[in-house]
XYZ file of C-alpha atoms in Angstrom:
284
model
C -0.598 16.525 0.965
C -3.357 14.835 2.909
C -2.518 12.510 5.803
C -4.569 9.388 6.391
C -4.136 5.824 7.553
C -4.811 2.329 6.293
C -7.660 0.715 8.225
C -6.072 -2.758 8.354
C -4.524 -1.822 11.702
C -8.073 -1.874 13.095
C -9.543 -4.826 11.217
C -10.910 -6.124 14.530
C -13.022 -2.988 14.970
C -16.156 -1.924 13.034
C -15.611 0.671 10.327
C -17.866 3.202 12.063
C -15.593 3.140 15.104
C -12.504 3.458 12.891
C -13.734 6.487 10.953
C -14.924 8.138 14.175
C -11.409 7.755 15.551
C -9.826 9.056 12.330
C -12.008 12.159 12.349
C -11.558 12.893 16.050
C -7.762 12.440 15.803
C -7.540 15.012 13.016
C -6.795 12.856 9.980
C -7.687 14.148 6.518
C -8.117 10.815 4.784
C -8.580 7.090 5.126
C -7.534 4.052 3.094
C -10.102 1.282 3.534
C -9.167 -2.395 3.626
C -11.583 -4.654 1.755
C -10.975 -7.760 3.864
C -11.473 -6.037 7.180
C -14.056 -3.371 6.467
C -15.924 -3.888 3.192
C -16.006 -7.618 2.353
C -18.156 -7.486 -0.792
C -18.518 -5.082 -3.752
C -22.115 -4.210 -2.865
C -20.883 -2.687 0.415
C -18.398 -0.259 -1.149
C -20.836 2.644 -1.486
C -21.981 2.420 2.146
C -18.390 2.299 3.445
C -17.355 5.294 1.381
C -20.459 7.257 2.371
C -19.763 6.531 6.044
C -16.205 7.847 5.800
C -17.278 10.942 3.898
C -19.957 11.656 6.490
C -17.038 12.216 8.920
C -15.434 14.611 6.412
C -12.741 12.095 5.535
C -11.327 11.817 2.030
C -11.317 8.181 0.918
C -7.888 8.063 -0.681
C -8.060 4.451 -1.804
C -9.509 1.008 -1.265
C -7.137 -1.937 -0.961
C -7.786 -5.572 -1.847
C -5.326 -8.300 -0.880
C -4.847 -11.395 -3.001
C -2.426 -13.088 -5.382
C -3.658 -12.071 -8.831
C -1.295 -14.682 -10.310
C -2.409 -17.573 -8.133
C -1.138 -20.844 -9.604
C -4.556 -22.390 -8.949
C -6.405 -21.244 -12.067
C -9.844 -21.510 -10.476
C -8.766 -19.347 -7.543
C -7.169 -16.894 -9.944
C -10.327 -16.598 -12.031
C -12.473 -16.114 -8.941
C -10.173 -13.448 -7.496
C -9.971 -11.573 -10.766
C -13.715 -11.647 -11.247
C -14.177 -10.265 -7.730
C -11.444 -7.675 -8.373
C -13.271 -6.489 -11.489
C -16.520 -6.226 -9.520
C -14.762 -4.169 -6.860
C -13.186 -1.953 -9.509
C -16.591 -1.156 -10.945
C -18.055 -0.381 -7.509
C -15.068 1.689 -6.402
C -15.130 3.723 -9.602
C -18.861 4.352 -9.242
C -18.300 5.532 -5.655
C -15.796 8.130 -6.876
C -12.816 6.751 -4.980
C -9.713 7.652 -7.013
C -7.416 4.657 -6.365
C -7.833 0.891 -6.145
C -4.793 -0.915 -4.680
C -4.149 -4.546 -5.593
C -1.201 -6.972 -5.384
C 0.277 -8.756 -8.410
C 1.552 -11.829 -6.581
C 3.366 -14.572 -8.474
C 2.705 -17.932 -10.087
C 5.579 -20.205 -9.012
C 4.780 -22.624 -11.803
C 5.388 -20.028 -14.537
C 8.460 -18.150 -15.714
C 9.300 -14.502 -15.045
C 8.185 -13.169 -18.421
C 4.947 -15.137 -18.268
C 4.132 -13.706 -14.846
C 4.665 -10.134 -16.012
C 2.762 -10.679 -19.256
C -0.183 -12.279 -17.491
C -0.562 -9.618 -14.824
C -0.107 -6.814 -17.347
C -2.850 -8.257 -19.540
C -5.187 -8.290 -16.547
C -4.245 -4.760 -15.464
C -4.778 -3.423 -18.985
C -8.196 -5.090 -19.054
C -9.123 -3.426 -15.745
C -8.047 -0.054 -17.111
C -10.125 -0.592 -20.216
C -13.276 -1.552 -18.336
C -13.122 1.522 -16.053
C -12.641 4.235 -18.669
C -15.827 6.016 -17.645
C -14.854 6.346 -13.973
C -11.171 7.069 -14.589
C -10.189 4.826 -11.678
C -6.454 4.543 -11.042
C -4.982 1.155 -10.185
C -1.925 0.896 -7.962
C 0.188 -1.930 -6.655
C 1.927 -1.752 -3.303
C 5.559 -2.854 -3.370
C 5.068 -5.421 -0.596
C 7.183 -8.400 -1.674
C 4.633 -10.863 -0.336
C 4.898 -13.622 2.272
C 7.695 -15.366 0.334
C 9.452 -12.112 -0.668
C 9.023 -12.916 -4.355
C 6.005 -11.001 -5.714
C 6.617 -9.496 -9.137
C 6.649 -5.729 -9.639
C 7.997 -4.819 -6.208
C 11.508 -3.595 -7.139
C 12.779 -0.877 -9.481
C 13.493 -3.426 -12.216
C 10.118 -5.071 -11.688
C 8.329 -1.741 -11.941
C 9.937 -1.047 -15.293
C 8.944 -4.495 -16.521
C 5.327 -3.659 -15.702
C 5.341 -0.071 -16.944
C 6.623 -1.031 -20.393
C 3.699 -3.466 -20.603
C 1.137 -1.128 -18.988
C 1.631 2.281 -20.556
C -1.520 3.950 -19.248
C -0.755 6.392 -16.412
C -3.866 5.112 -14.635
C -1.657 2.278 -13.458
C 0.929 3.164 -10.841
C 2.328 2.566 -7.398
C 1.372 2.741 -3.783
C 4.987 3.559 -2.976
C 6.090 2.169 0.396
C 9.690 3.004 1.414
C 9.702 0.580 4.350
C 9.777 -2.479 2.086
C 12.592 -1.026 -0.003
C 14.746 -0.402 3.064
C 14.442 -3.978 4.286
C 15.317 -5.500 0.901
C 18.321 -3.223 0.379
C 16.920 -0.799 -2.216
C 17.653 2.936 -1.899
C 14.154 4.498 -1.606
C 15.281 7.924 -2.836
C 16.842 6.574 -6.033
C 13.854 4.288 -6.468
C 11.412 7.194 -6.249
C 13.399 9.212 -8.766
C 12.911 6.536 -11.400
C 9.126 6.246 -10.971
C 8.204 9.801 -10.002
C 5.438 10.003 -12.599
C 3.841 6.712 -11.535
C 3.297 7.273 -7.811
C -0.408 7.344 -7.001
C -0.238 7.262 -3.199
C 2.495 7.052 -0.550
C 2.485 4.585 2.319
C 3.906 6.226 5.420
C 5.810 3.425 7.119
C 9.410 3.093 8.262
C 11.851 0.270 8.943
C 14.454 -0.156 11.680
C 17.423 -2.502 11.320
C 19.345 -3.997 14.229
C 22.856 -4.391 12.836
C 24.008 -6.606 15.701
C 21.243 -9.102 15.047
C 21.874 -8.871 11.316
C 25.539 -9.647 11.898
C 24.555 -12.684 13.966
C 21.888 -14.197 11.678
C 22.445 -12.714 8.209
C 19.882 -11.544 5.690
C 18.048 -14.865 5.697
C 17.722 -14.890 9.494
C 14.963 -13.400 11.572
C 14.600 -10.482 13.948
C 17.048 -8.051 12.350
C 14.436 -5.687 10.924
C 11.124 -4.271 12.139
C 8.472 -2.075 10.582
C 8.134 1.198 12.466
C 5.951 4.284 12.521
C 7.136 7.214 10.391
C 10.137 8.875 12.006
C 11.111 5.891 14.147
C 13.195 4.036 11.580
C 15.911 4.723 9.032
C 14.083 6.861 6.459
C 14.926 10.561 6.249
C 11.328 11.757 6.032
C 12.071 15.460 5.348
C 14.280 14.417 2.422
C 11.768 11.837 1.201
C 8.736 14.128 1.308
C 10.652 17.089 -0.103
C 11.656 14.843 -2.994
C 8.050 13.696 -3.527
C 6.745 17.251 -3.417
C 9.467 18.354 -5.816
C 8.163 15.841 -8.321
C 4.671 17.280 -7.984
C 3.180 14.691 -5.658
C 0.268 16.238 -3.765
C -1.699 13.119 -2.908
C -2.233 11.181 0.301
C 0.287 9.985 2.854
C -1.385 6.874 4.232
C 0.099 5.611 7.491
C 0.369 1.829 7.497
C 0.833 1.147 11.203
C 2.625 -2.175 11.691
C 4.791 -1.130 14.648
C 4.879 -3.819 17.342
C 5.864 -1.222 19.932
C 2.372 0.286 19.567
C -0.002 -2.656 19.743
C 0.389 -4.200 16.298
C -0.867 -6.708 15.280
C -4.298 -6.603 16.890
C -3.118 -6.089 20.446
C -3.771 -3.179 22.800
C -6.283 -0.905 21.054
C -5.245 2.228 22.932
C -1.630 1.636 21.922
C -2.596 1.230 18.269
C -4.523 4.494 18.363
C -1.597 6.213 20.056
C 0.667 4.966 17.297
C -1.591 6.497 14.647
C -1.649 9.804 16.522
C 2.126 9.835 16.827
C 2.482 9.182 13.121
C 0.072 11.989 12.289
C 1.848 14.470 14.550
C 5.240 13.567 13.145
C 4.173 13.845 9.499
C 2.427 17.158 10.114
C 5.604 18.499 11.678
C 7.724 17.334 8.738
C 5.346 18.792 6.166
C 5.152 22.116 7.964
C 8.940 22.377 7.827
C 9.311 21.737 4.107
């Protein structure tokens, strides 16, 4: 497995500085955030070339946005831009394009799944020549209600999107905080995991007891190895299912400068994550 990180942690820094850091710290790969470091489809090739010039594997490019936005004009604009990015990313030879399904609150459950699946199938069809894989991250969204972010939701999508070029950026941290067993969850989608997000979650049971699941402050995202996930078990399980892709650290640990605070602390967090994951992998 390759180890990389998601550049969103450094969206306040130019991409050249970010890839220089990644290379000097010993990372194998990088996952580039569109909003922070690419902006427009015509800049994809230059961003990818820059990363590769530092001998970094560009594991994926990630584009935030609610693909089911209830505002139809916004939805059409986002999807048109998504298609343009897909074409550029495929031409650049990047293997994975990560997007987010979102949700339309004005539509029913079935309609949301049908609509997003139709769009995903269209993206797959238009990128046959490049073979680009599309993945969704299981981030539940700002209202914790995005479709396709739970085991049942994944199955709803996969029965509508049969092509194996559609899969998951599997992030165990989100599953832990919503009460889903990440090991059982992985078992059910083992053939649909395109990339792994390396992020952990810690839960303060005393705060949880005081405020309940709908309260605040009882969970925190953490660097790999500093939360509840059993990383040796998790990565052994992934490897056992044949996963040999990229572990992309998504650093959102407030103890190490996130979000957008002390730059040295953020870099230290990335280094700690890299060291920990290397140690786990070497022991498998």
